[in-house]
XYZ file of C-alpha atoms in Angstrom:
590
model
C 17.939 -8.258 23.851
C 18.900 -6.989 27.290
C 20.183 -3.541 26.251
C 17.717 -0.813 27.169
C 16.027 0.792 24.168
C 14.650 4.313 24.491
C 11.739 4.969 22.146
C 10.095 8.339 21.582
C 6.456 8.425 20.468
C 5.210 11.792 19.228
C 1.449 12.284 19.427
C -1.506 11.472 21.625
C -4.157 10.131 19.225
C -6.166 6.939 19.597
C -3.591 5.021 17.552
C -1.019 5.426 20.319
C -2.578 2.830 22.653
C -2.050 -0.342 20.574
C 1.406 0.859 19.499
C 2.450 1.446 23.111
C 1.048 -1.896 24.262
C 2.912 -3.796 21.537
C 6.233 -2.015 22.052
C 6.235 -2.458 25.828
C 5.803 -6.207 25.605
C 9.569 -6.258 25.211
C 11.213 -5.667 28.614
C 14.165 -3.780 27.117
C 11.907 -1.090 25.624
C 11.302 2.159 27.514
C 8.881 4.681 26.051
C 8.430 8.437 26.203
C 5.188 9.862 24.810
C 5.645 13.512 23.896
C 2.798 15.827 22.945
C 1.617 19.369 23.489
C -0.909 18.378 26.174
C 0.575 15.844 28.592
C -2.810 15.376 30.271
C -4.045 13.720 27.065
C -1.756 10.705 27.582
C -1.482 10.440 31.361
C -4.121 7.707 31.541
C -2.131 5.712 28.985
C 1.315 6.121 30.546
C -0.023 5.175 33.992
C -0.820 1.694 32.645
C 2.851 0.926 31.979
C 5.795 1.119 34.360
C 8.217 1.772 31.491
C 6.248 4.629 29.919
C 6.370 8.315 30.743
C 5.141 11.533 29.170
C 6.748 14.867 28.343
C 5.358 18.119 27.000
C 6.633 19.095 23.550
C 5.923 21.633 20.840
C 7.392 20.033 17.703
C 7.689 23.428 16.003
C 10.276 24.374 18.641
C 13.404 23.121 16.880
C 15.661 23.233 19.946
C 13.171 21.296 22.083
C 12.603 18.738 19.319
C 16.349 18.242 18.833
C 16.899 17.819 22.550
C 14.265 15.127 23.057
C 15.143 13.190 19.881
C 18.837 13.191 20.815
C 17.959 11.271 24.010
C 16.164 8.400 22.273
C 17.061 5.482 20.007
C 14.031 5.506 17.706
C 11.204 7.939 16.945
C 7.580 7.018 16.180
C 5.721 10.003 14.758
C 1.914 9.895 15.007
C 1.469 13.650 14.663
C -0.083 15.265 11.530
C 2.000 14.510 8.435
C 2.779 18.187 7.806
C 5.133 18.071 10.816
C 6.982 14.898 9.771
C 9.706 16.772 7.842
C 10.637 18.599 11.072
C 10.921 15.277 12.891
C 12.877 13.557 10.108
C 15.296 16.474 9.802
C 16.074 16.317 13.519
C 16.275 12.506 13.560
C 18.792 12.455 10.711
C 20.841 15.098 12.511
C 21.198 12.764 15.509
C 21.304 9.454 13.616
C 17.907 8.121 14.732
C 15.492 5.862 12.832
C 11.883 7.025 12.368
C 8.504 5.296 11.898
C 5.375 7.131 10.701
C 1.904 6.036 9.584
C 1.711 8.661 6.830
C 2.194 8.593 3.093
C 5.598 9.731 1.864
C 5.082 13.389 0.989
C 7.436 15.212 -1.409
C 8.869 17.097 1.575
C 9.649 13.793 3.315
C 11.083 12.215 0.163
C 13.729 14.945 0.037
C 15.424 13.364 3.065
C 15.957 9.990 1.343
C 19.582 10.531 0.290
C 20.552 11.984 3.665
C 18.981 8.993 5.427
C 20.785 6.503 3.179
C 24.067 8.349 3.707
C 23.645 7.996 7.480
C 22.465 4.358 7.191
C 19.050 5.251 8.648
C 15.528 3.924 8.191
C 12.652 6.385 7.757
C 9.744 3.926 7.579
C 6.407 5.352 6.433
C 2.879 4.237 5.537
C 2.794 1.748 8.404
C -0.733 0.992 9.520
C -4.090 0.367 7.944
C -3.379 0.713 4.280
C -3.915 -1.498 1.256
C -0.191 -1.548 0.654
C 0.653 -3.446 3.795
C -0.838 -6.593 2.295
C 1.703 -7.692 -0.258
C 0.645 -6.962 -3.813
C 3.858 -8.304 -5.272
C 3.077 -11.789 -4.002
C 0.225 -11.893 -6.509
C 2.809 -11.679 -9.268
C 4.023 -15.085 -8.165
C 0.688 -16.757 -7.493
C 0.992 -20.413 -8.413
C -2.002 -22.205 -9.825
C -1.747 -25.949 -10.414
C 1.351 -27.883 -9.550
C 2.005 -31.077 -11.511
C 5.355 -32.783 -11.524
C 6.808 -36.252 -11.040
C 9.523 -36.674 -8.456
C 10.640 -40.151 -9.521
C 14.334 -40.463 -8.772
C 14.682 -43.300 -11.288
C 12.493 -45.342 -13.571
C 12.154 -48.061 -10.967
C 10.300 -47.983 -7.688
C 12.752 -47.184 -4.899
C 12.616 -48.534 -1.391
C 15.425 -46.352 -0.013
C 14.080 -43.556 2.159
C 14.190 -40.177 0.435
C 14.167 -36.983 2.453
C 12.537 -34.097 0.640
C 12.547 -30.498 1.799
C 9.696 -28.230 0.720
C 10.226 -24.517 1.327
C 7.060 -22.439 1.568
C 3.553 -22.587 2.963
C 1.321 -21.238 0.170
C -1.749 -22.976 -1.214
C 0.405 -24.713 -3.841
C 1.991 -26.796 -1.085
C -1.074 -28.998 -0.498
C -1.279 -30.665 -3.930
C 2.515 -31.032 -4.046
C 2.641 -32.715 -0.629
C -0.212 -35.078 -1.455
C 1.447 -36.164 -4.702
C 4.924 -36.631 -3.224
C 3.706 -38.718 -0.294
C 1.943 -41.204 -2.525
C 5.362 -42.839 -2.716
C 6.062 -44.717 0.541
C 9.821 -44.041 0.405
C 9.312 -40.268 0.428
C 9.519 -38.377 3.720
C 8.789 -34.668 3.670
C 9.807 -31.651 5.740
C 7.890 -28.422 5.132
C 9.957 -25.450 6.244
C 8.627 -21.923 6.488
C 8.859 -18.908 8.732
C 5.510 -19.604 10.421
C 5.131 -23.289 11.304
C 1.516 -22.722 12.358
C 0.672 -22.020 8.711
C 1.362 -25.646 7.707
C 0.467 -27.601 10.840
C -2.980 -28.522 9.506
C -1.333 -29.845 6.336
C 1.412 -31.888 8.001
C -1.077 -33.485 10.411
C -2.779 -35.136 7.422
C 0.317 -37.189 6.565
C 2.303 -39.533 8.788
C 5.511 -38.910 6.810
C 5.340 -35.120 6.882
C 6.682 -32.747 9.500
C 7.286 -29.016 9.763
C 10.218 -26.865 10.831
C 10.637 -23.142 11.270
C 13.091 -21.512 8.877
C 14.195 -18.065 7.821
C 15.729 -18.611 4.371
C 17.763 -15.423 4.687
C 19.672 -17.051 7.565
C 22.461 -18.706 5.584
C 23.622 -21.021 8.366
C 20.091 -22.263 9.087
C 19.375 -22.763 5.381
C 22.620 -24.692 4.884
C 21.907 -26.903 7.879
C 18.415 -27.928 6.799
C 19.332 -28.446 3.124
C 22.318 -30.608 4.103
C 19.908 -33.061 5.796
C 17.721 -33.619 2.729
C 18.047 -35.259 -0.678
C 16.040 -32.819 -2.781
C 14.697 -29.301 -2.322
C 11.383 -27.953 -3.631
C 11.284 -24.176 -3.402
C 7.832 -22.569 -3.404
C 8.985 -19.348 -1.767
C 9.095 -16.035 -3.696
C 11.484 -16.252 -6.633
C 13.764 -13.548 -5.231
C 14.951 -16.055 -2.602
C 15.649 -18.911 -5.044
C 19.311 -17.914 -5.569
C 19.922 -18.352 -1.822
C 18.389 -21.822 -1.984
C 20.245 -22.834 -5.148
C 23.578 -21.600 -3.790
C 23.166 -23.710 -0.653
C 21.885 -26.753 -2.585
C 24.890 -26.713 -4.919
C 27.204 -26.444 -1.912
C 25.769 -29.718 -0.547
C 25.122 -31.466 -3.868
C 21.300 -31.382 -3.774
C 18.858 -31.133 -6.659
C 16.285 -28.325 -6.671
C 12.791 -27.880 -8.129
C 11.067 -24.487 -8.374
C 7.918 -23.265 -10.102
C 9.467 -19.946 -11.113
C 10.914 -18.630 -14.316
C 14.699 -18.680 -14.549
C 15.853 -15.258 -13.421
C 19.289 -13.901 -14.384
C 20.436 -14.473 -10.787
C 19.383 -18.131 -10.993
C 20.952 -18.593 -14.431
C 24.350 -17.686 -12.984
C 24.398 -21.036 -11.139
C 24.105 -23.094 -14.353
C 27.811 -23.919 -14.776
C 28.252 -24.788 -11.098
C 25.238 -27.129 -11.253
C 26.567 -28.852 -14.392
C 29.988 -29.218 -12.784
C 28.393 -30.964 -9.775
C 26.047 -33.029 -11.983
C 22.969 -31.438 -10.399
C 19.491 -30.608 -11.665
C 18.037 -27.177 -10.898
C 14.577 -27.618 -12.414
C 12.481 -24.473 -12.856
C 9.211 -23.354 -14.417
C 7.438 -26.509 -13.233
C 3.658 -26.124 -13.180
C 0.962 -24.299 -15.094
C 2.046 -20.673 -15.469
C 4.473 -20.697 -12.574
C 4.715 -16.911 -12.443
C 0.949 -16.554 -12.343
C 0.701 -14.495 -15.502
C 0.380 -10.757 -15.282
C -1.816 -8.514 -13.189
C -4.089 -6.597 -15.536
C -6.330 -5.063 -12.878
C -5.783 -4.032 -9.263
C -8.719 -2.556 -7.330
C -8.360 -1.769 -3.633
C -10.994 -0.277 -1.339
C -10.862 0.325 2.394
C -13.338 1.696 4.913
C -13.211 2.592 8.582
C -16.869 2.487 9.632
C -19.192 1.861 12.550
C -20.177 -1.793 12.846
C -23.585 -2.205 11.143
C -25.522 -2.207 14.418
C -23.842 1.089 15.400
C -24.360 2.931 12.096
C -27.484 4.562 13.485
C -27.308 8.103 12.114
C -28.097 9.759 8.752
C -24.517 9.489 7.493
C -23.984 5.909 8.657
C -20.667 7.132 10.012
C -19.025 7.966 13.333
C -15.777 9.690 14.103
C -12.844 7.795 15.538
C -10.408 10.497 14.423
C -10.426 14.137 13.304
C -13.782 15.012 11.750
C -12.036 17.848 9.918
C -9.666 15.398 8.257
C -12.585 13.185 7.215
C -14.520 16.076 5.685
C -11.519 17.649 3.949
C -10.755 14.303 2.294
C -14.205 14.459 0.689
C -13.076 17.475 -1.350
C -9.941 15.825 -2.776
C -9.659 15.236 -6.496
C -8.980 11.670 -7.666
C -6.858 10.125 -10.399
C -6.671 6.483 -11.481
C -6.272 4.091 -14.406
C -9.334 2.703 -16.178
C -8.972 0.559 -19.312
C -5.395 1.747 -19.659
C -6.267 5.447 -19.601
C -5.882 7.978 -16.808
C -9.190 9.248 -15.422
C -9.340 12.414 -13.322
C -12.266 13.427 -11.101
C -12.330 16.935 -9.610
C -13.114 17.220 -5.912
C -16.471 18.848 -6.632
C -17.584 15.663 -8.432
C -16.016 13.071 -6.133
C -19.232 12.148 -4.296
C -21.132 11.901 -7.588
C -18.615 9.309 -8.788
C -19.529 6.874 -5.980
C -20.783 3.457 -7.061
C -22.109 0.379 -5.224
C -19.358 -2.103 -4.363
C -20.056 -5.673 -3.294
C -17.746 -7.445 -0.868
C -20.182 -9.419 1.274
C -23.962 -9.353 0.607
C -24.628 -8.277 4.197
C -22.967 -4.890 3.578
C -24.404 -2.105 1.402
C -21.221 -0.273 0.432
C -20.531 2.640 -1.869
C -17.020 3.204 -3.195
C -15.209 6.226 -4.558
C -11.568 6.754 -5.590
C -9.084 8.229 -3.150
C -6.508 10.765 -4.343
C -3.906 9.740 -6.950
C -3.675 5.990 -7.625
C -1.508 6.259 -10.749
C 1.937 6.067 -9.052
C 1.085 2.611 -7.739
C 1.644 1.072 -11.166
C 5.320 1.703 -10.525
C 5.265 1.208 -6.741
C 3.669 -2.246 -7.077
C 5.606 -3.164 -10.223
C 2.459 -4.017 -12.212
C 3.188 -2.344 -15.583
C 0.579 -4.389 -17.495
C -2.297 -3.306 -15.252
C -5.034 -1.529 -17.199
C -7.088 -0.712 -14.107
C -5.568 0.623 -10.885
C -7.858 2.195 -8.294
C -7.382 2.711 -4.569
C -10.447 4.079 -2.862
C -12.755 4.485 0.106
C -15.812 2.541 1.278
C -18.829 4.084 2.969
C -22.337 2.840 3.680
C -25.069 3.704 1.194
C -26.554 7.140 1.816
C -23.264 8.730 2.885
C -22.227 10.178 -0.463
C -25.607 11.740 -1.314
C -25.737 13.348 2.123
C -22.232 14.776 1.708
C -23.085 15.898 -1.824
C -25.808 18.149 -0.398
C -23.458 19.484 2.294
C -21.018 20.413 -0.481
C -23.718 21.965 -2.672
C -24.884 24.385 -0.004
C -21.305 25.280 0.953
C -20.955 23.749 4.415
C -17.497 22.307 3.635
C -16.091 25.769 2.903
C -12.987 26.319 5.059
C -12.617 30.059 4.435
C -13.037 32.417 7.383
C -16.488 33.942 7.869
C -16.898 37.102 9.929
C -20.207 35.924 11.386
C -18.596 32.714 12.705
C -15.737 34.315 14.628
C -15.545 33.757 18.377
C -16.325 37.399 19.164
C -19.166 37.742 16.644
C -22.847 37.801 17.737
C -24.537 34.499 18.507
C -26.046 32.764 15.503
C -28.116 29.598 15.012
C -27.756 26.919 12.370
C -31.108 28.015 10.985
C -29.702 31.491 10.342
C -26.420 30.107 8.970
C -28.238 27.897 6.437
C -30.421 30.833 5.385
C -27.315 32.995 4.949
C -25.380 30.499 2.804
C -28.484 29.870 0.659
C -29.262 33.604 0.380
C -32.864 33.139 1.448
C -34.936 35.422 3.640
C -37.222 32.571 4.697
C -35.715 31.249 7.936
C -38.470 28.726 8.675
C -37.721 25.017 8.492
C -40.044 24.633 5.518
C -38.421 27.566 3.751
C -34.945 26.140 4.321
C -36.017 22.690 3.116
C -37.274 24.187 -0.144
C -34.124 26.263 -0.565
C -31.961 23.157 -0.121
C -34.069 21.205 -2.632
C -33.562 23.980 -5.179
C -29.791 23.345 -5.171
C -30.272 19.730 -6.296
C -30.447 19.068 -10.023
C -33.445 17.120 -11.294
C -32.870 13.344 -11.168
C -29.554 13.879 -9.371
C -30.913 12.407 -6.126
C -34.198 10.526 -5.769
C -37.098 12.204 -3.963
C -37.066 9.558 -1.263
C -33.360 10.077 -0.674
C -33.777 13.873 -0.563
C -36.411 13.466 2.128
C -34.094 11.181 4.114
C -31.284 13.748 3.847
C -33.523 16.592 5.023
C -34.590 14.523 8.020
C -30.888 14.009 8.657
C -30.315 17.767 8.592
C -32.992 18.121 11.241
C -31.447 15.317 13.333
C -28.111 17.158 13.253
C -29.799 20.357 14.401
C -29.173 22.271 11.170
C -32.716 23.694 11.275
C -32.449 24.577 14.968
C -32.720 28.125 16.304
C -30.285 27.386 19.155
C -26.919 29.228 19.085
C -24.067 27.232 17.565
C -20.469 26.932 18.685
C -18.770 29.350 16.275
C -15.435 28.045 14.955
C -14.426 30.607 12.336
C -15.368 28.683 9.181
C -18.413 26.788 7.967
C -16.365 23.585 7.844
C -15.084 23.861 11.412
C -18.454 24.924 12.782
C -20.018 21.885 11.088
C -17.246 19.672 12.511
C -18.059 20.826 16.036
C -21.703 19.907 15.487
C -20.930 16.515 13.930
C -18.498 15.575 16.682
C -21.156 16.349 19.260
C -23.715 14.097 17.558
C -21.669 11.347 15.904
C -19.201 9.989 18.443
C -19.065 6.324 19.427
C -21.123 5.653 22.537
C -19.850 3.425 25.322
C -19.898 -0.215 24.224
C -20.235 0.573 20.504
C -17.737 -0.979 18.140
C -16.209 0.144 14.885
C -15.288 -1.915 11.847
C -12.452 -1.876 9.332
C -12.888 -3.567 5.970
C -10.236 -3.755 3.282
C -10.294 -5.629 0.000
C -7.792 -5.964 -2.824
C -9.147 -7.426 -6.053
C -6.675 -8.739 -8.632
C -7.454 -9.803 -12.182
C -4.682 -11.971 -13.570
C -4.154 -12.995 -17.186
C -2.457 -16.361 -17.549
C -0.088 -17.292 -20.364
C -2.835 -19.118 -22.269
C -4.982 -15.972 -22.252
C -7.443 -17.135 -19.611
C -8.174 -14.847 -16.687
C -8.649 -15.329 -12.972
C -9.891 -12.949 -10.300
C -8.633 -13.151 -6.726
C -9.603 -11.159 -3.671
C -7.726 -10.532 -0.454
C -10.074 -9.305 2.292
C -9.591 -8.061 5.846
C -12.580 -7.585 8.168
C -11.776 -6.406 11.682
C -14.101 -5.260 14.489
C -13.309 -3.150 17.528
C -13.429 -4.872 20.897
C -15.063 -2.571 23.470
C -13.925 -1.564 26.015
C -10.573 -2.292 24.376
C -9.071 -0.651 21.300
C -11.072 0.170 18.202
C -10.483 -1.719 14.965
C -8.994 1.436 13.464
C -6.619 1.876 16.396
C -5.585 -1.776 16.212
C -4.977 -1.843 12.463
C -2.974 1.387 12.516
C -1.254 1.256 15.893
C -0.239 -2.402 15.961
C 1.601 -2.365 12.590
C 3.300 0.808 13.721
C 4.543 -0.905 16.868
C 5.637 -3.946 14.868
C 7.612 -1.836 12.394
C 9.344 -0.056 15.242
C 10.321 -3.344 16.872
C 11.552 -4.870 13.604
C 13.811 -1.875 13.104
C 15.124 -2.148 16.649
C 15.805 -5.845 16.124
C 17.624 -5.194 12.849
C 15.166 -7.266 10.805
C 14.574 -4.524 8.231
C 17.855 -4.048 6.404
C 16.901 -1.527 3.733
C 17.782 2.102 4.352
C 16.307 5.448 3.325
C 12.791 6.896 3.209
C 10.761 3.712 2.790
C 7.206 2.458 2.311
C 5.996 -1.158 2.619
C 5.934 -2.044 -1.070
C 8.460 -4.885 -1.129
C 8.487 -8.371 0.448
C 11.646 -7.572 2.420
C 9.556 -5.125 4.449
C 6.049 -6.558 4.055
C 6.699 -10.188 4.874
C 8.025 -9.786 8.436
C 5.299 -7.241 9.212
C 2.568 -9.520 7.850
C 3.960 -12.459 9.819
C 3.789 -10.456 13.042
C 0.315 -9.113 12.210
C -0.971 -12.650 11.768
C 0.399 -13.536 15.196
C -1.776 -10.686 16.485
C -4.820 -12.150 14.722
C -4.859 -9.516 11.962
C -4.988 -11.479 8.732
C -6.548 -11.381 5.284
C -8.714 -14.010 3.635
C -7.807 -14.882 0.056
C -10.372 -16.254 -2.392
C -10.551 -17.090 -6.073
C -13.812 -15.775 -7.544
């Protein structure tokens, strides 16, 4: 495109960098970064000739309206509580919006207005389990056995076969088809690189790039072949069948016959064609009976050198507040609820790779994802958080003694007398013994017998000392215990120069096949930061955000309304672009 595109990015957090870099690869894109403190983004905007900054208070409706009216698309990286203000203004001026936040009830209320104005309000773009397509697991293909004899006799006439798709099913199908010397195969998929290793193994196989939603391109490639094998998601089969009937070509799929496919029956009979479906062992992959998804943004192991095994790459307040959330999920078909006060006690070891000692705990409400992911048979659905071992017990003690309390305390106000952590701990524990030994004993008394091992308690107390919580030096008073603790943690637990972070995400699917047997598959992402470049967290949140913005600008995403990436129409193009950026998952059968 040569037409100039004006993009507005609201916010100045660490995520902004990768998003800006991705967006400004396109010469037609011009970017304005708007935030309360322009100085926070000056270093970033100076790196790009087509980026500038402006000061903005998003709670000022007139100022927000004015700046949004001047741009073509809005990317909102500000706290989610302000998104409704942004969406309201964007709809007023007919502008699309991208956010990295969950769809809150307040945001959902704008859905009808967005649809009415033919707008996209794209949310939940970034590091999130949902971005990696769950629905594709509903159509996992296992073993692919079929005979493509065109007659009972061996044929010497060259046959041109088109195979659509690049999944793991393709390999066995290709090998079988090319046993016959008259068969020549074209594998067509959106990302040719995905099948290059396969086509190089066979002299009569080649690859072509194809977007099956491009009717003209699909017609052209089908017209050049004698038979079509469709291994793409079943929702696209009607497009393939329609084109194949137009040009008199037979079709083979591994999917069940959907109502949309069944509608082509009479036309196929009239043209004396075969549209063969449900070929293979359990072509639809059975049903998902368990979906477990855990994600962690952590220091790389060599940088996890503090008592919590954690460092802050974003708001410490947000991290700590999340530790008080209640959780809700499905287990064995029943809803389980865990109050926030018991969240850390619910943590359990979780094995992904033996080199990592992870603990997992559920994150907020996972129950709506049965509907979002269209997995009604699932008996277990949990989305949760990963931390290194030792984190949850440490936090449990912080909670027990009240340090995550966010209510105002008179003695922590800015104009109150100076106070040390030693005196604060004594105050919250109601003890008159302000010595380190006295405070240690008071903390131990809050822990129930056998709740935490003696060795672990000693490690935690040493951690308190490392943080300065037994110190007699004056603290930076921030109004509440939570915010005062945040100030201390941020001073001690930031990433040092040259240290790298790590993002790990794993989906685990248990699938029940039609014969009653079960299979377990995992889909795992492991990403490290690249000092002095962007962190893994910034890359996995900011890059998808930039991609989503560009796809909207290019008209790739057709759906309208307040959206989240739960469907292939949205996921697939984002995943394809992420893989080009080197962000990809590894799938394994356990």
